[in-house]
GROMACS .gro file of C-alpha atoms in nm:
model
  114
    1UNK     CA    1  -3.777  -0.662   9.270
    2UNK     CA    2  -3.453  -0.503   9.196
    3UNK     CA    3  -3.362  -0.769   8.928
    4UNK     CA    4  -3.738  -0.713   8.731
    5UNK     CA    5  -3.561  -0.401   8.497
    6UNK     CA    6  -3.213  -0.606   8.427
    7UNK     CA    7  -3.459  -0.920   8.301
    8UNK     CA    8  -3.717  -0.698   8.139
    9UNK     CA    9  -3.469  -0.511   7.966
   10UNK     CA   10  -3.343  -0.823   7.796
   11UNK     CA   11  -3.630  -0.939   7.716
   12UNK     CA   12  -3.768  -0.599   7.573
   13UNK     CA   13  -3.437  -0.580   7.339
   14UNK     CA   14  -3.470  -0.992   7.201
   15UNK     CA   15  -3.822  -0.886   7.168
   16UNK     CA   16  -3.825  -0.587   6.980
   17UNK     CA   17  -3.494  -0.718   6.792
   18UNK     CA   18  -3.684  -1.011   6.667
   19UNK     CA   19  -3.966  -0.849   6.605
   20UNK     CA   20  -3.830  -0.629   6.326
   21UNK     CA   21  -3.846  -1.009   6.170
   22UNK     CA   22  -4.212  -0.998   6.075
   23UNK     CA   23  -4.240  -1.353   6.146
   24UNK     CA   24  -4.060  -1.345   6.428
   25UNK     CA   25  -4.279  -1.084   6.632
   26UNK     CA   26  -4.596  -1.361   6.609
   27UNK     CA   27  -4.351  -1.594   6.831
   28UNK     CA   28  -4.136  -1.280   7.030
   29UNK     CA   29  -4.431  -1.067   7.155
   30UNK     CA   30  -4.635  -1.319   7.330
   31UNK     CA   31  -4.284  -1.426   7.522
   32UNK     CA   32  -4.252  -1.086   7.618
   33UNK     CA   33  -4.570  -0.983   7.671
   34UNK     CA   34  -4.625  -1.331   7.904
   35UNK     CA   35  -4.268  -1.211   8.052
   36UNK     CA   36  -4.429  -0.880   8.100
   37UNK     CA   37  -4.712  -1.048   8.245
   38UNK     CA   38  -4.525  -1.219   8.551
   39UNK     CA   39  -4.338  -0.933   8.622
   40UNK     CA   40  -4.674  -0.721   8.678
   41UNK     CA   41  -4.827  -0.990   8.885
   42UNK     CA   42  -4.446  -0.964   9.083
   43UNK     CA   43  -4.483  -0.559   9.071
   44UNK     CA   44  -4.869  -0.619   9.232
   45UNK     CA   45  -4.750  -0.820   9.505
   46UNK     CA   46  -4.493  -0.560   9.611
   47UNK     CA   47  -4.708  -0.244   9.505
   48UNK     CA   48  -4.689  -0.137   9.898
   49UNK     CA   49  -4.307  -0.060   9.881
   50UNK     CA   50  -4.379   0.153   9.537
   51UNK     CA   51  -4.390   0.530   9.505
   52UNK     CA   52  -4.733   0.714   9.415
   53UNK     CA   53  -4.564   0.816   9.063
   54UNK     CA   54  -4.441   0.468   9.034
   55UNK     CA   55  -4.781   0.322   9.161
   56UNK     CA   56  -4.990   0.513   8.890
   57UNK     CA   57  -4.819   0.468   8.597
   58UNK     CA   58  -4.780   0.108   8.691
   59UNK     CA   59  -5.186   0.070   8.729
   60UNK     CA   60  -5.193   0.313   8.408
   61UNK     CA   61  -5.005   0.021   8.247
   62UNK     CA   62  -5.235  -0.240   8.349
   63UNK     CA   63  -5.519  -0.042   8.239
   64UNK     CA   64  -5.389   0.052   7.883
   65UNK     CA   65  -5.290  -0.315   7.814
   66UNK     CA   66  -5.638  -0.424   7.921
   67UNK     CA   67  -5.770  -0.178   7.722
   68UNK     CA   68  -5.596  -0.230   7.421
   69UNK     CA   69  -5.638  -0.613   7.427
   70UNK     CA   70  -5.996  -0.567   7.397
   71UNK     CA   71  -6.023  -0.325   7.163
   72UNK     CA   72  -5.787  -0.530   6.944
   73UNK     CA   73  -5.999  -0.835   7.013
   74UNK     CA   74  -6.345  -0.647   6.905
   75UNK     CA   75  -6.157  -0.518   6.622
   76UNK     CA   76  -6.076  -0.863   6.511
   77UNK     CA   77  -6.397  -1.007   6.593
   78UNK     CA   78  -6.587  -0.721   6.379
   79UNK     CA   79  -6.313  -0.785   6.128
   80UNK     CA   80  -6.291  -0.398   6.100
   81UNK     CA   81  -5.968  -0.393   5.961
   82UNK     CA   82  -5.796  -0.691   5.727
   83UNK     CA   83  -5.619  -0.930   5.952
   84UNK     CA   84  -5.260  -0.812   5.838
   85UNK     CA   85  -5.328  -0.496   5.913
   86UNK     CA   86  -5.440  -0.531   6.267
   87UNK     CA   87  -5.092  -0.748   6.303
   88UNK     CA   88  -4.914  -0.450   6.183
   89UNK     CA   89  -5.100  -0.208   6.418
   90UNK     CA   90  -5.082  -0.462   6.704
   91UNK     CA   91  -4.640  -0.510   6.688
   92UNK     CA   92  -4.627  -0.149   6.709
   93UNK     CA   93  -4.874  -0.094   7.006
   94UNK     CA   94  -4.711  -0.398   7.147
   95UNK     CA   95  -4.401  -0.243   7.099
   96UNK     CA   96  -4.514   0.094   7.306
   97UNK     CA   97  -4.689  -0.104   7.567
   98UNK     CA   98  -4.347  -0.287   7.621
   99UNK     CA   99  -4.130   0.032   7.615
  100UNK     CA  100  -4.393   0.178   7.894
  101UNK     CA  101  -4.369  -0.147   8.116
  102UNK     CA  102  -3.971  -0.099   8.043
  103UNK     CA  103  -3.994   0.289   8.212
  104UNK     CA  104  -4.227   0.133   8.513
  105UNK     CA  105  -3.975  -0.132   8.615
  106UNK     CA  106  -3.711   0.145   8.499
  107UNK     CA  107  -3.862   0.358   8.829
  108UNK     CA  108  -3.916   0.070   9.021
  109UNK     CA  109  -3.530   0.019   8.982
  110UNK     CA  110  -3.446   0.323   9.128
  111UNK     CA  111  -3.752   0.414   9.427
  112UNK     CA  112  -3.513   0.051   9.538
  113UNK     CA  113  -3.174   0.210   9.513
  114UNK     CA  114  -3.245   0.449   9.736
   0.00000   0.00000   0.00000
């Protein structure tokens, strides 16, 4: 557990660095966000030895990106907005959700220092 913010952090800066690469945010988000992914199923396992602050913004985490995917998959579905559009809006919510998982394992970090 103590390891999860040193490899997310890494893999939140390639990310978001390759990102800025149009192109190269339809290959680096799904690597982070399946990154992300493992890490939250680690975080779950462990959620006993987590704080209550840590604990609900961790489940508020889960919840938003749950969320989000869906409403980004009815949007696309509908075909509400144009397709580049809804890539544009989806690197930059991708981009927050990441950043938010970042502060989770950022507090996970240190409830384990202590």
């Amino acid at each position: 557990m103590k390891y999860l913010h040193k490899t997310n952090k890494i893999f939140t800066i390639l990310g978001i660095g390759v990102s800025l690469t149009f192109w190269g945010a339809m290959i680096a988000l799904p690597v982070l966000g399946l990154a992300q992914i493992i890490m939250c199923i680690i975080i779950f396992y462990h959620r006993k030895n987590l704080t209550k602050k840590t604990l609900k913004l961790f489940y508020a985490y889960v919840i938003a990106t749950i969320g989000l995917a869906g409403t980004f998959k009815t949007l696309e579905v509908v075909k509400a907005l144009d397709t580049l559009s809804l890539m544009f809006i989806w690197m930059f919510v991708s981009a927050g959700l990441a950043f938010f998982h970042l502060y989770v394992t950022y507090l996970i970090n240190k409830d384990y220092e202590l």
